[in-house]
PDB file of C-alpha atoms and ligand atoms in Angstrom:
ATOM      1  CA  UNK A  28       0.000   0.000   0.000  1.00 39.00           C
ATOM      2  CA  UNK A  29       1.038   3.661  -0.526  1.00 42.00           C
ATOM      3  CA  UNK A  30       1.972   6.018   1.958  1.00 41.00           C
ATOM      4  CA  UNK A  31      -0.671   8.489   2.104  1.00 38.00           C
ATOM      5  CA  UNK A  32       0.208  12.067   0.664  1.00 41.00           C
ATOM      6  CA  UNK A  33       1.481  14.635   3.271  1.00 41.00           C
ATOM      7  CA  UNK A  34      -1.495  16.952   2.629  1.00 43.00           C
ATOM      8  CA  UNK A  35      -3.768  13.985   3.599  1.00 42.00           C
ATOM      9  CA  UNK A  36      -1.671  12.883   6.417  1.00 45.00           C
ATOM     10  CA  UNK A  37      -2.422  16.656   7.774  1.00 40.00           C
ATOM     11  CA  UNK A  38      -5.547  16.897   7.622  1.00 43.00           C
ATOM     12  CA  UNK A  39      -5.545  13.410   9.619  1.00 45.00           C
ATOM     13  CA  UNK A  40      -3.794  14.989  12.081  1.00 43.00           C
ATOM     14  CA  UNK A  41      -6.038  18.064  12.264  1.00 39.00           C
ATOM     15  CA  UNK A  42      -9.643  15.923  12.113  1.00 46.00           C
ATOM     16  CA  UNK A  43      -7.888  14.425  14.914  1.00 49.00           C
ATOM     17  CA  UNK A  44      -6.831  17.138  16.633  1.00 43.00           C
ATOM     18  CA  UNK A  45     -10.313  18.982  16.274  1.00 43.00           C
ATOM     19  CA  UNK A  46     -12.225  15.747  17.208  1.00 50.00           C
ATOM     20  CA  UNK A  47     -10.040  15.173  20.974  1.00 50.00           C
ATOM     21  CA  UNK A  48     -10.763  19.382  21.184  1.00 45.00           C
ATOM     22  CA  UNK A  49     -14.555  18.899  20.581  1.00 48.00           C
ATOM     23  CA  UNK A  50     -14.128  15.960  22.927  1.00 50.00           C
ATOM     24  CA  UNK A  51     -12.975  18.037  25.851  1.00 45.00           C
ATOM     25  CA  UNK A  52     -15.680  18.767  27.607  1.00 43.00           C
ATOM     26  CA  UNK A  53     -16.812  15.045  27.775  1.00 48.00           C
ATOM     27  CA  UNK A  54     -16.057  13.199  30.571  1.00 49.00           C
ATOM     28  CA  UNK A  55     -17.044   9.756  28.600  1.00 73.00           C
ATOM     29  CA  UNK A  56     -18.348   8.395  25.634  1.00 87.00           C
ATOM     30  CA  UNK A  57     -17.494   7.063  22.038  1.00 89.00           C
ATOM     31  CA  UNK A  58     -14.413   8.407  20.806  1.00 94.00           C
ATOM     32  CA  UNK A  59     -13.421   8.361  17.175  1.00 95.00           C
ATOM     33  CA  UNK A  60      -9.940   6.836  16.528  1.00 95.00           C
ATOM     34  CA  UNK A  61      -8.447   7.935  12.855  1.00 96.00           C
ATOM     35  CA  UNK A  62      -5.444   5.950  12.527  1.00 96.00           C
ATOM     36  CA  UNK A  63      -2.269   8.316  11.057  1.00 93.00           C
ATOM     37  CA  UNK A  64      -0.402   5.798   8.971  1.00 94.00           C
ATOM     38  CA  UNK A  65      -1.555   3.001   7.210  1.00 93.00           C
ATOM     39  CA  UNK A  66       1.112   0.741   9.362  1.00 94.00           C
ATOM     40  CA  UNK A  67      -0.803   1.506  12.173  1.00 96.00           C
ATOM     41  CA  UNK A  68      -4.363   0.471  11.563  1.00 97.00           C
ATOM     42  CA  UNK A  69      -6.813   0.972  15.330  1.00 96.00           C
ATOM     43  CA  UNK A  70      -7.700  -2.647  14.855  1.00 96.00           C
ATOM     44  CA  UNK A  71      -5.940  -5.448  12.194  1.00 97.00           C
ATOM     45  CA  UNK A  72      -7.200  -8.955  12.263  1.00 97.00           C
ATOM     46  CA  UNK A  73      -6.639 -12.271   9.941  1.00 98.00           C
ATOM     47  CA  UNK A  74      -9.642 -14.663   9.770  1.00 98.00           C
ATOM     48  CA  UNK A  75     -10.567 -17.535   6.717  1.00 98.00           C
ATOM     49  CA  UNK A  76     -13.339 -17.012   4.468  1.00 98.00           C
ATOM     50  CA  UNK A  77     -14.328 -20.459   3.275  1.00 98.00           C
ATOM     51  CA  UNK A  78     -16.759 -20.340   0.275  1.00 97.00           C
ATOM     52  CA  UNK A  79     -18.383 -24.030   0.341  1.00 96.00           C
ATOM     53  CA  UNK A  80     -20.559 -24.064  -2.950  1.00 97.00           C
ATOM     54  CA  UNK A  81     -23.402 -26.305  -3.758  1.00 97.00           C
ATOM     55  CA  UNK A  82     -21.932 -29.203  -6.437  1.00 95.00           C
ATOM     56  CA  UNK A  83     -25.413 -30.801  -6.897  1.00 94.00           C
ATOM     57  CA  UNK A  84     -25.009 -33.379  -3.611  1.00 93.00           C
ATOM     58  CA  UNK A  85     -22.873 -31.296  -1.059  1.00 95.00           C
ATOM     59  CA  UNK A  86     -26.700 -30.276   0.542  1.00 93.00           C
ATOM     60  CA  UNK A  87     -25.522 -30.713   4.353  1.00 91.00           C
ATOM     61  CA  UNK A  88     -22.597 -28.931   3.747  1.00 91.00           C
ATOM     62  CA  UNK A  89     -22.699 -26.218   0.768  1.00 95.00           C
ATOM     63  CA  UNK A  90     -23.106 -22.829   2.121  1.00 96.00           C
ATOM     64  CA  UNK A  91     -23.335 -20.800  -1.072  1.00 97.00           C
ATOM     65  CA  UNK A  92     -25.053 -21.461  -4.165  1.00 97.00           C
ATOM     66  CA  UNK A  93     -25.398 -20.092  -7.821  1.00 95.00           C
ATOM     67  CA  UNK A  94     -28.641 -17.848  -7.559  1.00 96.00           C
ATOM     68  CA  UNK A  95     -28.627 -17.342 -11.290  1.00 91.00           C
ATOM     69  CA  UNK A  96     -27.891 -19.834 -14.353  1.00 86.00           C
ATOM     70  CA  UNK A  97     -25.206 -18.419 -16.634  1.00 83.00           C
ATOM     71  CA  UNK A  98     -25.604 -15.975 -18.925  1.00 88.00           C
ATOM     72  CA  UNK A  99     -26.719 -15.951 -22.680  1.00 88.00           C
ATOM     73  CA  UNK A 100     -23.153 -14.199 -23.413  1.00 88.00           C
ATOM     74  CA  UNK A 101     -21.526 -16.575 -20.993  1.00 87.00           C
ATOM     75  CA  UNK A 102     -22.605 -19.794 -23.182  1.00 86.00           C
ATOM     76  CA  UNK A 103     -22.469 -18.598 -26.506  1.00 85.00           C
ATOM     77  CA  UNK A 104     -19.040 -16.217 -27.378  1.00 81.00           C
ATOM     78  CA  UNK A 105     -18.089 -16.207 -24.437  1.00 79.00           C
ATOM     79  CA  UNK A 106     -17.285 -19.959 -23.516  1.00 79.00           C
ATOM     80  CA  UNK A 107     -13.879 -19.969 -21.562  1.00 75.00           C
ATOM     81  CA  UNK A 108     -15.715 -20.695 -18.006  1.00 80.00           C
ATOM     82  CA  UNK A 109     -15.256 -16.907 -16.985  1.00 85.00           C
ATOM     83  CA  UNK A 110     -18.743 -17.498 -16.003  1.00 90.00           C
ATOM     84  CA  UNK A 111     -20.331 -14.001 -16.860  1.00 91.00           C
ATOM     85  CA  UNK A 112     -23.300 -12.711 -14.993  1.00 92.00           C
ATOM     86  CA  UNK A 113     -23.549 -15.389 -12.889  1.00 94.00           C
ATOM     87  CA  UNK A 114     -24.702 -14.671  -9.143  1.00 96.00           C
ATOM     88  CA  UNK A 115     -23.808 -16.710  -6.052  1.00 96.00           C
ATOM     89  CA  UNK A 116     -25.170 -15.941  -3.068  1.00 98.00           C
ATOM     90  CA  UNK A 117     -23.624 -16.839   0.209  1.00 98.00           C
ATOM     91  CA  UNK A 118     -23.876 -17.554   4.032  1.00 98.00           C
ATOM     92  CA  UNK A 119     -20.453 -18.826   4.750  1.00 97.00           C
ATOM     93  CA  UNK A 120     -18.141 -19.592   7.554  1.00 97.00           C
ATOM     94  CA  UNK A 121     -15.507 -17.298   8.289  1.00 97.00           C
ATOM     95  CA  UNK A 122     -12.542 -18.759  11.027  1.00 97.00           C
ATOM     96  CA  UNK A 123      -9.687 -17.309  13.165  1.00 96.00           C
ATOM     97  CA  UNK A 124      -7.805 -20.294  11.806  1.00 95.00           C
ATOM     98  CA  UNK A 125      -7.391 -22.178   8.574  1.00 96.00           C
ATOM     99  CA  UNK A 126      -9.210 -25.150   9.350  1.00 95.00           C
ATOM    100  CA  UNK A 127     -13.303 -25.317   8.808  1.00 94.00           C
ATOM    101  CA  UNK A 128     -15.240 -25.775  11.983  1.00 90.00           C
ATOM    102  CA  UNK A 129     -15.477 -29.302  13.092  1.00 88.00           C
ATOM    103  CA  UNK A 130     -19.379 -30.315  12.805  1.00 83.00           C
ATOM    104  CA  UNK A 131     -21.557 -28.693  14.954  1.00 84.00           C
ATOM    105  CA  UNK A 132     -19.470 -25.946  16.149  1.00 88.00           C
ATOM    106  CA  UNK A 133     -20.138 -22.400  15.248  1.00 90.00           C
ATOM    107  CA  UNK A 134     -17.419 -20.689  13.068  1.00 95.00           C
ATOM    108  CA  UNK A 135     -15.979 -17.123  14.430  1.00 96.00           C
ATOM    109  CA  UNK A 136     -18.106 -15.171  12.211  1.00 98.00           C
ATOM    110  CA  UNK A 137     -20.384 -15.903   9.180  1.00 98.00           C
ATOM    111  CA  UNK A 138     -19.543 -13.760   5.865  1.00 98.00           C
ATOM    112  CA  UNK A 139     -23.356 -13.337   4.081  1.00 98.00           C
ATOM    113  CA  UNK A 140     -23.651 -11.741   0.603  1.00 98.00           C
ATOM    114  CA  UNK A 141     -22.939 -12.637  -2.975  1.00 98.00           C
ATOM    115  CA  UNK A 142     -20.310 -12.429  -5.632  1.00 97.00           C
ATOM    116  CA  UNK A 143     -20.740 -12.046  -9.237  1.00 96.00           C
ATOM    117  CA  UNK A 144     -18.511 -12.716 -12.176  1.00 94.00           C
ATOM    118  CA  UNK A 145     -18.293  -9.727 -14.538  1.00 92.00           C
ATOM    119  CA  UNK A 146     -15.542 -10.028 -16.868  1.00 90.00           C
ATOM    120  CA  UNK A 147     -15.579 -11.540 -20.112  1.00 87.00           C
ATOM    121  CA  UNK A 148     -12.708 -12.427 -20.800  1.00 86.00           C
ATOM    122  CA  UNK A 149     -10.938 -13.462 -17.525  1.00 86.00           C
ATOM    123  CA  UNK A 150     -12.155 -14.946 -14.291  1.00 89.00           C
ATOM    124  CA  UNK A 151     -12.990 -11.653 -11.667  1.00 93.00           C
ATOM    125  CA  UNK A 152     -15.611 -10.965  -9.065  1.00 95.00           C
ATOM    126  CA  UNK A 153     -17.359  -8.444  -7.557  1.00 98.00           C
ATOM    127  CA  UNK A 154     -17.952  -9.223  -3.712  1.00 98.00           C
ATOM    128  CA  UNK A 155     -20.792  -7.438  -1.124  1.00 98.00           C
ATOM    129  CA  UNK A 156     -21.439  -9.035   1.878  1.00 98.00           C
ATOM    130  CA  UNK A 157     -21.064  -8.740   5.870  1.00 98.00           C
ATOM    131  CA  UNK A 158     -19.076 -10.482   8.233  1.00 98.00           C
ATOM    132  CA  UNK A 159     -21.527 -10.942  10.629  1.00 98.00           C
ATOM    133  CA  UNK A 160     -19.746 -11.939  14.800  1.00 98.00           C
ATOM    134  CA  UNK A 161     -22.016 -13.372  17.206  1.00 96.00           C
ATOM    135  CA  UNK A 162     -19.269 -14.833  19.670  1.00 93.00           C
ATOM    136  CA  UNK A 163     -18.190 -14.461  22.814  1.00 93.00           C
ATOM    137  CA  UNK A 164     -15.390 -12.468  21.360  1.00 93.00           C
ATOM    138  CA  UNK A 165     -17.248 -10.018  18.966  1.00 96.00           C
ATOM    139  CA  UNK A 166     -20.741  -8.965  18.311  1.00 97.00           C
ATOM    140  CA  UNK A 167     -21.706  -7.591  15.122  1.00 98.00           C
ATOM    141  CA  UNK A 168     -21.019  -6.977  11.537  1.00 98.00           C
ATOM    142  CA  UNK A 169     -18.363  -5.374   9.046  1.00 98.00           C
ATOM    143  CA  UNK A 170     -19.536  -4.637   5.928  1.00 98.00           C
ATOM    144  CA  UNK A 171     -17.106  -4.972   2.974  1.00 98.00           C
ATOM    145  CA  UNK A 172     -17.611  -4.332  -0.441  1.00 98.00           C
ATOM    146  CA  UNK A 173     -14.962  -4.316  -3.593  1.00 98.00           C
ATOM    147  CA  UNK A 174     -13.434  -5.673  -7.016  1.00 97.00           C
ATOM    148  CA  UNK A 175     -12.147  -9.191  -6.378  1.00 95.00           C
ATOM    149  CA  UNK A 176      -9.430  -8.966  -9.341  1.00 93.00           C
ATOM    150  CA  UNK A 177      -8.632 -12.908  -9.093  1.00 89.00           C
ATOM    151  CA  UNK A 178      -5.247 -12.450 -11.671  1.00 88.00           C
ATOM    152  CA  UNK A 179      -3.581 -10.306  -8.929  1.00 94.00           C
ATOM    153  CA  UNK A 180      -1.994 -12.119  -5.992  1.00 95.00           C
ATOM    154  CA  UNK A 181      -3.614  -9.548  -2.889  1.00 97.00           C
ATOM    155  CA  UNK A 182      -6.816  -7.901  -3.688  1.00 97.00           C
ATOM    156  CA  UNK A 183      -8.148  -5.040  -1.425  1.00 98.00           C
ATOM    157  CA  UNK A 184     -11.819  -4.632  -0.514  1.00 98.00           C
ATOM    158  CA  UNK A 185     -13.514  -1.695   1.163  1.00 98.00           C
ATOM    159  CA  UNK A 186     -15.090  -1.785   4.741  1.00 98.00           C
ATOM    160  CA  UNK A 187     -17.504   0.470   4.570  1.00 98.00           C
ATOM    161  CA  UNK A 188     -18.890   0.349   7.862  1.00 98.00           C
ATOM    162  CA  UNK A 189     -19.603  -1.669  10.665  1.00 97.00           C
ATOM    163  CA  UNK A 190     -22.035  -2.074  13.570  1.00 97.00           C
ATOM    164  CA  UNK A 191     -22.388  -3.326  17.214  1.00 96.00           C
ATOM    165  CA  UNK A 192     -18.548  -3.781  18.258  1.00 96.00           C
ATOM    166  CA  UNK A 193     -17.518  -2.513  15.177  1.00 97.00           C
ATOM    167  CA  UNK A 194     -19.582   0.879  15.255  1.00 96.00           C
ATOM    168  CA  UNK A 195     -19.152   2.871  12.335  1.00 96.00           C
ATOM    169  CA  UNK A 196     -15.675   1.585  11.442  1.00 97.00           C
ATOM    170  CA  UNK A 197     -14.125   1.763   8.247  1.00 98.00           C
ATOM    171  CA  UNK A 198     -11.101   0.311   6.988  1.00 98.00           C
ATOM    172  CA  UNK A 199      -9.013  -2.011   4.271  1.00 98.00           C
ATOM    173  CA  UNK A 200      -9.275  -5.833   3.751  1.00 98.00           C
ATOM    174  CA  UNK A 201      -6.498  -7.519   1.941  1.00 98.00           C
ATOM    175  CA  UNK A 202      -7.666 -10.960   0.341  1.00 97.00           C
ATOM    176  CA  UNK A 203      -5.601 -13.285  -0.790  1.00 97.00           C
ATOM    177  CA  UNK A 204      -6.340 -17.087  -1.949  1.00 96.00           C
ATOM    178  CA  UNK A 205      -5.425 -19.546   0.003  1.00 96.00           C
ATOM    179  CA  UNK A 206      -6.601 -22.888  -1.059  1.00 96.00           C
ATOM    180  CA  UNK A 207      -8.331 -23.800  -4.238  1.00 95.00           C
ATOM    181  CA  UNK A 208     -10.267 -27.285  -4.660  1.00 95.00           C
ATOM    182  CA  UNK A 209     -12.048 -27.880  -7.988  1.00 91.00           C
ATOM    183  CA  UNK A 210     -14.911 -25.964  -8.834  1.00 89.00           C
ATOM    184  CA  UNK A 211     -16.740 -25.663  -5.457  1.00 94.00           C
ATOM    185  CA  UNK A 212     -14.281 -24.932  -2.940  1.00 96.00           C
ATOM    186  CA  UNK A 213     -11.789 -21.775  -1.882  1.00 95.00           C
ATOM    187  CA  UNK A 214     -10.340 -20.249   0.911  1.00 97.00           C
ATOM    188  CA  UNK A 215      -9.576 -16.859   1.116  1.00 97.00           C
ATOM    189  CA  UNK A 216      -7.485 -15.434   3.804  1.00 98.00           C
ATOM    190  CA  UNK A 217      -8.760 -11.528   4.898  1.00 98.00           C
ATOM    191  CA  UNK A 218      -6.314  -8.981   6.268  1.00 98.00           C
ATOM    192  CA  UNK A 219      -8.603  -6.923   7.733  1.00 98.00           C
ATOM    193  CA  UNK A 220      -7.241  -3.581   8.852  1.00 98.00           C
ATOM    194  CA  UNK A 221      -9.534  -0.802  10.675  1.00 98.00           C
ATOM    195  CA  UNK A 222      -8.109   3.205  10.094  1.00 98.00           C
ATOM    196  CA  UNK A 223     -11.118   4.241  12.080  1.00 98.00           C
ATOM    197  CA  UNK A 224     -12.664   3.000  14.925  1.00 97.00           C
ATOM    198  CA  UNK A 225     -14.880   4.296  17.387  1.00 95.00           C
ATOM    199  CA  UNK A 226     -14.196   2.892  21.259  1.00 90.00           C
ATOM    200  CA  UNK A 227     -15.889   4.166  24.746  1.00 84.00           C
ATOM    201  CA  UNK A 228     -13.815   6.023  26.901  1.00 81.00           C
TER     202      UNK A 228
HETATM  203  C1  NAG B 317      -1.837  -6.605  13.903  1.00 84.89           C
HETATM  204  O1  NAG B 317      -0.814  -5.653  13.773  1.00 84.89           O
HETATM  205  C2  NAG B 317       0.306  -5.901  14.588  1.00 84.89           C
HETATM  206  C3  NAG B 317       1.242  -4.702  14.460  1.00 84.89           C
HETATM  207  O2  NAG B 317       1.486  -4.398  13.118  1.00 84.89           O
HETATM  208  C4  NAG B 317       0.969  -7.199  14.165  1.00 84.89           C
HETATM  209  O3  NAG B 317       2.070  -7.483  14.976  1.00 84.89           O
HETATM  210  C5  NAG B 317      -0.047  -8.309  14.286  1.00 84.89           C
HETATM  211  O4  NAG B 317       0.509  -9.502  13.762  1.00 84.89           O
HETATM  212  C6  NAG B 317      -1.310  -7.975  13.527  1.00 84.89           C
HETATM  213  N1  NAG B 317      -2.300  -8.982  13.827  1.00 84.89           N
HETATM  214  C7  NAG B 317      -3.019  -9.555  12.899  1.00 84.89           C
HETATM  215  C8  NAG B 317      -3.991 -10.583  13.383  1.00 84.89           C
HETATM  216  O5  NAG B 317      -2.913  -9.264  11.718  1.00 84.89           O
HETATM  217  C1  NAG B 318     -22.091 -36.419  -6.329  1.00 84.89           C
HETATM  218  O1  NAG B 318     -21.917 -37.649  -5.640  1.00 84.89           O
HETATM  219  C2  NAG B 318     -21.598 -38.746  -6.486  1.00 84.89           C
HETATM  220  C3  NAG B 318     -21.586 -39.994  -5.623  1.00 84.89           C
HETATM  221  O2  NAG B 318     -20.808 -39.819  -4.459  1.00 84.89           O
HETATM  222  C4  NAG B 318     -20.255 -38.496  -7.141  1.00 84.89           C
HETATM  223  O3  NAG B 318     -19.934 -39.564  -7.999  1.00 84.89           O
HETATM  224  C5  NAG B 318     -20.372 -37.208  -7.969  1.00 84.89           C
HETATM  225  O4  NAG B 318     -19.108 -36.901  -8.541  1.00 84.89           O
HETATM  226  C6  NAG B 318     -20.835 -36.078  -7.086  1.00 84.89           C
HETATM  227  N1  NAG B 318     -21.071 -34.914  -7.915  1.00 84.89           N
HETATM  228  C7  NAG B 318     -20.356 -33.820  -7.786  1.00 84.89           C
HETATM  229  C8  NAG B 318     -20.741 -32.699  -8.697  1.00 84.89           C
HETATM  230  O5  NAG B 318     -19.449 -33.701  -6.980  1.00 84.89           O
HETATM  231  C1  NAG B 319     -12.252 -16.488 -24.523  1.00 84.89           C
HETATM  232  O1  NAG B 319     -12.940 -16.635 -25.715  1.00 84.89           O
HETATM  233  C2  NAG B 319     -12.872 -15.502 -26.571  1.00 84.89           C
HETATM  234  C3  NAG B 319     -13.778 -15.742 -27.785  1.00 84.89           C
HETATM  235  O2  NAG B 319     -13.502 -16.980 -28.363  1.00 84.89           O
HETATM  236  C4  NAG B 319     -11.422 -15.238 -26.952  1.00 84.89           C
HETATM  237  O3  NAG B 319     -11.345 -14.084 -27.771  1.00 84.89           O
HETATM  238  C5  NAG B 319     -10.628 -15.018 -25.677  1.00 84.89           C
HETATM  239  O4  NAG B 319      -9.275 -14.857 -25.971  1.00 84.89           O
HETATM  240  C6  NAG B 319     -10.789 -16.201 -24.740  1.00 84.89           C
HETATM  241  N1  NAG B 319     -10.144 -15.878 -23.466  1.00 84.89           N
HETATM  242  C7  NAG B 319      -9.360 -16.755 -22.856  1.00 84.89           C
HETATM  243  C8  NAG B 319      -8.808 -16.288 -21.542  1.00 84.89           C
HETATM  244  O5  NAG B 319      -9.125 -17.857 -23.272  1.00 84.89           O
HETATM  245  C1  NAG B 320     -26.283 -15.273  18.506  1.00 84.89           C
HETATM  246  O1  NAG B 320     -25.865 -16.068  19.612  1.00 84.89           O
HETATM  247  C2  NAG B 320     -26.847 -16.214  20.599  1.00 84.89           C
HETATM  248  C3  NAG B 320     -26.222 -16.933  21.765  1.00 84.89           C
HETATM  249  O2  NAG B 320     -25.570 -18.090  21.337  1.00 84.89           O
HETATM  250  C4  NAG B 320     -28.056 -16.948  20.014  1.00 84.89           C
HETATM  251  O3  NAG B 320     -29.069 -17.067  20.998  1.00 84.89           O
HETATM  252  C5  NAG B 320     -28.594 -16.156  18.832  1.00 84.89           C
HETATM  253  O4  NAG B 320     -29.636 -16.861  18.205  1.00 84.89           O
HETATM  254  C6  NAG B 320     -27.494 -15.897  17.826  1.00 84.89           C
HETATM  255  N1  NAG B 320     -27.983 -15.022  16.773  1.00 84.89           N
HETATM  256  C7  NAG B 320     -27.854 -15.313  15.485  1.00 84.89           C
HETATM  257  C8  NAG B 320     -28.391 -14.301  14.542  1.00 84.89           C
HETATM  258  O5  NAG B 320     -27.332 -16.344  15.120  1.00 84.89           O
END
């Protein structure tokens, strides 16, 4: 990632400086947290994205599915399996580690939205969906949105927002694949870095 241009990195400094003056006079409350480098993100974390899609017998297991049938341009011109206009929609698990949750036990977070393919030519994606936490360790959603460029080897989504623990954030997450198996499996690993936060003081 680039460093962020000087003029930008000032007038980081001075929201900051005008939101801790405006904060003053409050003894406590939320407190908005603008981080001042992009090394130093107000919260980073790493979890697994594991996109489990329905094969035709996989019923138990799948966890996303192909909401529309291919496209007429997909089947016709357009036949090199870049799968174009096709929609899957999504409720999968998300995991601190690698590993999928063993049977039965709830994954760290559950990433719900769709995908759809919308290049020609080439395999790429176009993810919106939440990451929604219901654990002991976080409650509530980040909501990321972005191009999922699948030639490049680190793709970077938008989080746009967040709720419940993660109040209003907004921040960066890297992807980058980590497993492929055949057609209805991938794991993607999320670098998800927050540049502003809100926490109670
Ligand atoms: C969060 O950032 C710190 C400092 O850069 C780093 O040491 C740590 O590994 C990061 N944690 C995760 C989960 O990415
Ligand atoms: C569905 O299950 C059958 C029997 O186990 C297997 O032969 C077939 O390859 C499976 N289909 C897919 C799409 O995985
Ligand atoms: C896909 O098919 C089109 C039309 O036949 C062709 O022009 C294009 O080069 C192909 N793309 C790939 C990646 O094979
Ligand atoms: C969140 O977890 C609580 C406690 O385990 C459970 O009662 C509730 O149904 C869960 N909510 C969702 C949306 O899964």
């Amino acid at each position: 990632m680039q460093g962020l241009a000087p003029s930008s990195k000032l007038s980081l400094t001075i929201v900051v400086v005008v939101l801790l003056l405006g904060m003053a006079g409050a003894a406590h409350g939320l407190t908005r947290v603008v981080a001042s480098s992009p090394d130093e993100p107000c919260m980073n974390m790493t979890l697994y994205y594991h996109n489990i899609l329905y094969n035709g017998n996989n019923t138990a297991n799948a966890a996303a599915a192909a909401a529309t049938k291919p496209t007429a341009l997909a089947t016709t011109y357009w036949k090199n399996s870049t799968f174009f206009g096709t929609l899957i929609v999504f409720n999968d698990p998300v995991t601190v580690g690698k590993a999928l949750p063993l049977t039965g036990e709830e994954p760290a977070a559950r990433a719900q939205g769709f995908y759809f393919y919308d290049k020609r030519e080439s395999l790429t994606s176009w993810f919106g969906f939440s990451i929604v936490f219901n654990s002991t360790a976080h409650k509530g959603t980040l909501n990321l949105v972005g191009a999922d460029l699948m030639g490049d080897a680190t793709r970077d989504f938008s989080v746009v927002g967040g709720t419940g623990d993660f109040f209003m954030a907004r921040g960066v997450a890297t992807i980058r694949t980590d497993a492929i198996e055949g057609l209805y499996y991938f794991r993607q690993q999320m670098d998800i870095k927050l540049y502003e936060c809100y926490v109670w003081l």
